[in-house]
Tab-separated table of C-alpha atoms and ligand atoms in Angstrom:
chain	number	residue	atom	x	y	z
P	1	MET	CA	158.773	-109.782	116.475
P	2	LEU	CA	157.313	-109.122	119.921
P	3	LYS	CA	155.105	-106.091	120.452
P	4	LYS	CA	156.572	-103.673	123.017
P	5	SER	CA	153.577	-104.147	125.352
P	6	ILE	CA	154.176	-107.921	125.435
P	7	GLU	CA	157.933	-107.496	125.807
P	8	LYS	CA	157.403	-105.181	128.784
P	9	ALA	CA	154.879	-107.501	130.442
P	10	ILE	CA	157.135	-110.562	130.036
P	11	ASN	CA	160.141	-108.636	131.357
P	12	GLN	CA	158.091	-107.901	134.490
P	13	GLN	CA	157.227	-111.584	134.730
P	14	ILE	CA	160.902	-112.580	134.442
P	15	ASN	CA	161.542	-110.351	137.445
P	16	ALA	CA	158.601	-111.899	139.321
P	17	GLU	CA	159.924	-115.421	138.643
P	18	PHE	CA	163.391	-114.498	139.940
P	19	HIS	CA	161.719	-112.897	142.958
P	20	SER	CA	159.837	-116.160	143.587
P	21	ALA	CA	163.114	-118.079	143.317
P	22	TYR	CA	164.761	-115.707	145.794
P	23	LEU	CA	161.835	-116.000	148.231
P	24	TYR	CA	161.864	-119.803	148.115
P	25	LEU	CA	165.623	-119.929	148.608
P	26	SER	CA	165.169	-117.678	151.643
P	27	MET	CA	162.477	-120.032	152.958
P	28	SER	CA	164.781	-123.000	152.333
P	29	SER	CA	167.478	-121.312	154.383
P	30	TRP	CA	165.085	-120.641	157.273
P	31	LEU	CA	163.754	-124.221	157.203
P	32	GLN	CA	167.299	-125.571	157.301
P	33	SER	CA	168.079	-123.299	160.273
P	34	VAL	CA	165.279	-124.874	162.323
P	35	GLY	CA	166.323	-128.438	161.446
P	36	MET	CA	163.655	-129.116	158.824
P	37	ALA	CA	166.062	-130.524	156.223
P	38	GLY	CA	163.347	-132.264	154.183
P	39	CYS	CA	161.172	-129.129	153.924
P	40	ALA	CA	164.321	-127.139	153.115
P	41	ASN	CA	165.007	-129.570	150.265
P	42	TRP	CA	161.407	-129.231	148.990
P	43	MET	CA	161.773	-125.455	148.984
P	44	LYS	CA	165.136	-125.591	147.227
P	45	VAL	CA	163.534	-127.625	144.443
P	46	GLN	CA	160.819	-124.950	144.327
P	47	TYR	CA	163.595	-122.379	143.889
P	48	GLN	CA	165.074	-124.385	141.004
P	49	GLU	CA	161.647	-124.545	139.342
P	50	GLU	CA	161.275	-120.776	139.546
P	51	LEU	CA	164.692	-120.301	137.961
P	52	ALA	CA	163.579	-122.607	135.133
P	53	HIS	CA	160.399	-120.518	134.701
P	54	ALA	CA	162.408	-117.279	134.568
P	55	THR	CA	164.832	-118.760	132.030
P	56	HIS	CA	161.986	-120.089	129.898
P	57	PHE	CA	160.458	-116.586	129.679
P	58	PHE	CA	163.949	-115.176	129.002
P	59	ASP	CA	164.512	-117.586	126.093
P	60	TYR	CA	161.056	-116.868	124.685
P	61	VAL	CA	161.656	-113.105	124.518
P	62	LEU	CA	164.951	-113.680	122.677
P	63	GLU	CA	163.397	-116.262	120.364
P	64	ARG	CA	160.778	-113.702	119.327
P	65	GLY	CA	163.417	-111.055	118.633
P	66	GLY	CA	162.736	-109.081	121.815
P	67	ARG	CA	165.065	-107.586	124.403
P	68	VAL	CA	165.350	-108.752	128.007
P	69	THR	CA	166.099	-106.043	130.561
P	70	LEU	CA	166.795	-107.339	134.056
P	71	ALA	CA	165.525	-105.200	136.952
P	72	PRO	CA	166.490	-105.358	140.658
P	73	ILE	CA	164.850	-108.128	142.659
P	74	ALA	CA	162.639	-106.993	145.558
P	75	GLU	CA	163.602	-107.865	149.112
P	76	VAL	CA	162.226	-111.103	150.554
P	77	THR	CA	161.191	-112.227	154.043
P	78	VAL	CA	164.012	-113.964	155.907
P	79	ASP	CA	162.287	-114.959	159.163
P	80	PHE	CA	159.172	-117.043	159.643
P	81	LYS	CA	157.080	-118.045	162.654
P	82	SER	CA	156.743	-121.751	161.885
P	83	VAL	CA	156.760	-124.374	159.119
P	84	MET	CA	153.005	-123.757	158.755
P	85	HIS	CA	153.688	-120.040	158.317
P	86	VAL	CA	156.212	-120.762	155.526
P	87	PHE	CA	153.674	-122.789	153.552
P	88	GLU	CA	150.859	-120.293	154.183
P	89	GLU	CA	153.119	-117.606	152.700
P	90	THR	CA	153.990	-119.944	149.809
P	91	LEU	CA	150.307	-120.439	148.976
P	92	LYS	CA	149.647	-116.688	149.163
P	93	HIS	CA	152.616	-116.113	146.878
P	94	GLU	CA	151.506	-118.703	144.312
P	95	ILE	CA	147.952	-117.265	144.245
P	96	ASN	CA	149.556	-113.901	143.505
P	97	VAL	CA	151.669	-115.440	140.718
P	98	THR	CA	148.520	-116.992	139.214
P	99	GLY	CA	147.091	-113.468	139.040
P	100	LEU	CA	150.237	-112.227	137.267
P	101	ILE	CA	150.093	-115.041	134.706
P	102	ASN	CA	146.399	-114.345	134.092
P	103	ASN	CA	147.147	-110.637	133.580
P	104	LEU	CA	149.901	-111.568	131.138
P	105	MET	CA	147.459	-113.782	129.243
P	106	ASP	CA	144.996	-110.852	129.146
P	107	VAL	CA	147.676	-108.680	127.501
P	108	ALA	CA	148.430	-111.414	124.918
P	109	ILE	CA	144.701	-111.776	124.152
P	110	LYS	CA	144.262	-107.997	123.846
P	111	GLU	CA	147.198	-107.834	121.423
P	112	SER	CA	145.999	-110.923	119.497
P	113	ASP	CA	149.446	-112.470	120.038
P	114	HIS	CA	148.560	-116.124	119.492
P	115	ALA	CA	152.131	-117.380	119.854
P	116	THR	CA	152.408	-115.796	123.314
P	117	LYS	CA	148.973	-117.150	124.260
P	118	SER	CA	150.148	-120.639	123.315
P	119	PHE	CA	153.415	-120.156	125.232
P	120	LEU	CA	151.568	-118.919	128.335
P	121	GLN	CA	149.101	-121.809	128.427
P	122	TRP	CA	151.785	-124.019	130.032
P	123	PHE	CA	152.085	-121.508	132.880
P	124	VAL	CA	148.300	-121.279	133.317
P	125	ASP	CA	148.182	-125.064	133.776
P	126	GLU	CA	151.306	-125.076	135.944
P	127	GLN	CA	149.740	-122.598	138.388
P	128	VAL	CA	146.794	-124.967	138.990
P	129	GLU	CA	149.323	-127.641	139.963
P	130	GLU	CA	151.464	-125.263	142.033
P	131	GLU	CA	148.511	-124.109	144.135
P	132	ALA	CA	147.166	-127.672	144.548
P	133	ASN	CA	150.564	-128.996	145.716
P	134	VAL	CA	150.952	-126.317	148.380
P	135	GLU	CA	147.320	-126.683	149.502
P	136	GLN	CA	147.946	-130.418	149.966
P	137	ILE	CA	151.009	-129.725	152.122
P	138	LEU	CA	149.051	-127.198	154.190
P	139	ASN	CA	146.208	-129.686	154.700
P	140	ASN	CA	148.700	-132.287	155.896
P	141	LEU	CA	150.303	-129.761	158.251
P	142	LYS	CA	146.892	-128.887	159.708
P	143	LEU	CA	146.151	-132.585	160.300
P	144	ILE	CA	149.284	-132.913	162.445
P	145	ASN	CA	148.898	-129.454	164.010
P	146	GLY	CA	152.190	-128.464	162.404
P	147	GLU	CA	154.272	-130.128	165.106
P	148	GLY	CA	155.576	-133.225	166.900
P	149	GLN	CA	156.201	-136.686	165.500
P	150	GLY	CA	153.907	-136.003	162.542
P	151	LEU	CA	156.014	-133.054	161.459
P	152	LEU	CA	159.208	-135.112	161.636
P	153	MET	CA	157.642	-137.815	159.461
P	154	MET	CA	156.404	-135.231	156.996
P	155	ASP	CA	159.845	-133.630	156.881
P	156	ARG	CA	161.331	-137.004	155.970
P	157	GLU	CA	158.869	-137.361	153.072
P	158	MET	CA	159.682	-133.868	151.785
P	159	GLN	CA	163.303	-134.998	151.433
P	160	SER	CA	162.398	-137.149	148.437
P	161	ARG	CA	161.452	-134.280	146.129
P	162	VAL	CA	163.909	-133.912	143.243
P	163	PHE	CA	164.132	-131.227	140.600
P	164	VAL	CA	162.979	-132.290	137.158
P	165	ASN	CA	163.637	-129.711	134.465
P	166	PRO	CA	160.213	-128.924	132.964
P	167	PHE	CA	161.907	-127.755	129.763
P	168	PRO	CA	164.543	-130.421	129.045
P	169	GLY	CA	167.269	-129.358	126.664
P	170	LYS	CA	166.459	-125.688	127.180
P	171	ALA	CA	166.880	-124.122	130.642
J	1	FEO	FE1	156.814	-119.654	138.611
J	1	FEO	FE2	155.686	-120.974	141.310
J	1	FEO	O1	155.389	-120.164	139.647
């Protein structure tokens, strides 16, 4: 049985994961509108990943006999200045999510909930990868000044990203 403090914290995280999904879908829409189909695809895969994260938390609460209560999802940005701006915002957002996951881990440690600590470790590791991936994209964008032929080539590469369910057989 989940302690109420853990249940509440995970419910907030479920909302944050859906908010991330919503933000990335909004970014995907903007990227598509400026002809960056490959970047739009990359961001849509990002959206699918966030949905998988939200569902994984959802399933965990139920598995531990808790109750999921879904709250409204906060508004997201719909307009961006450039492709560079989109990925700068993505990095900022992922750094924020890392903070949320760390806070969640702090609650699990405080409550001596070892099962939740074990469950959360995947997300701790995932955040390292999430931040590194976006930093790499930003570095590449800076190298090509975020424009021209380089951007078109990069957009083509971003087209190859496909969604792989991180929790096969579950979400
Ligand atoms: Fe659910 Fe991008 O972290």
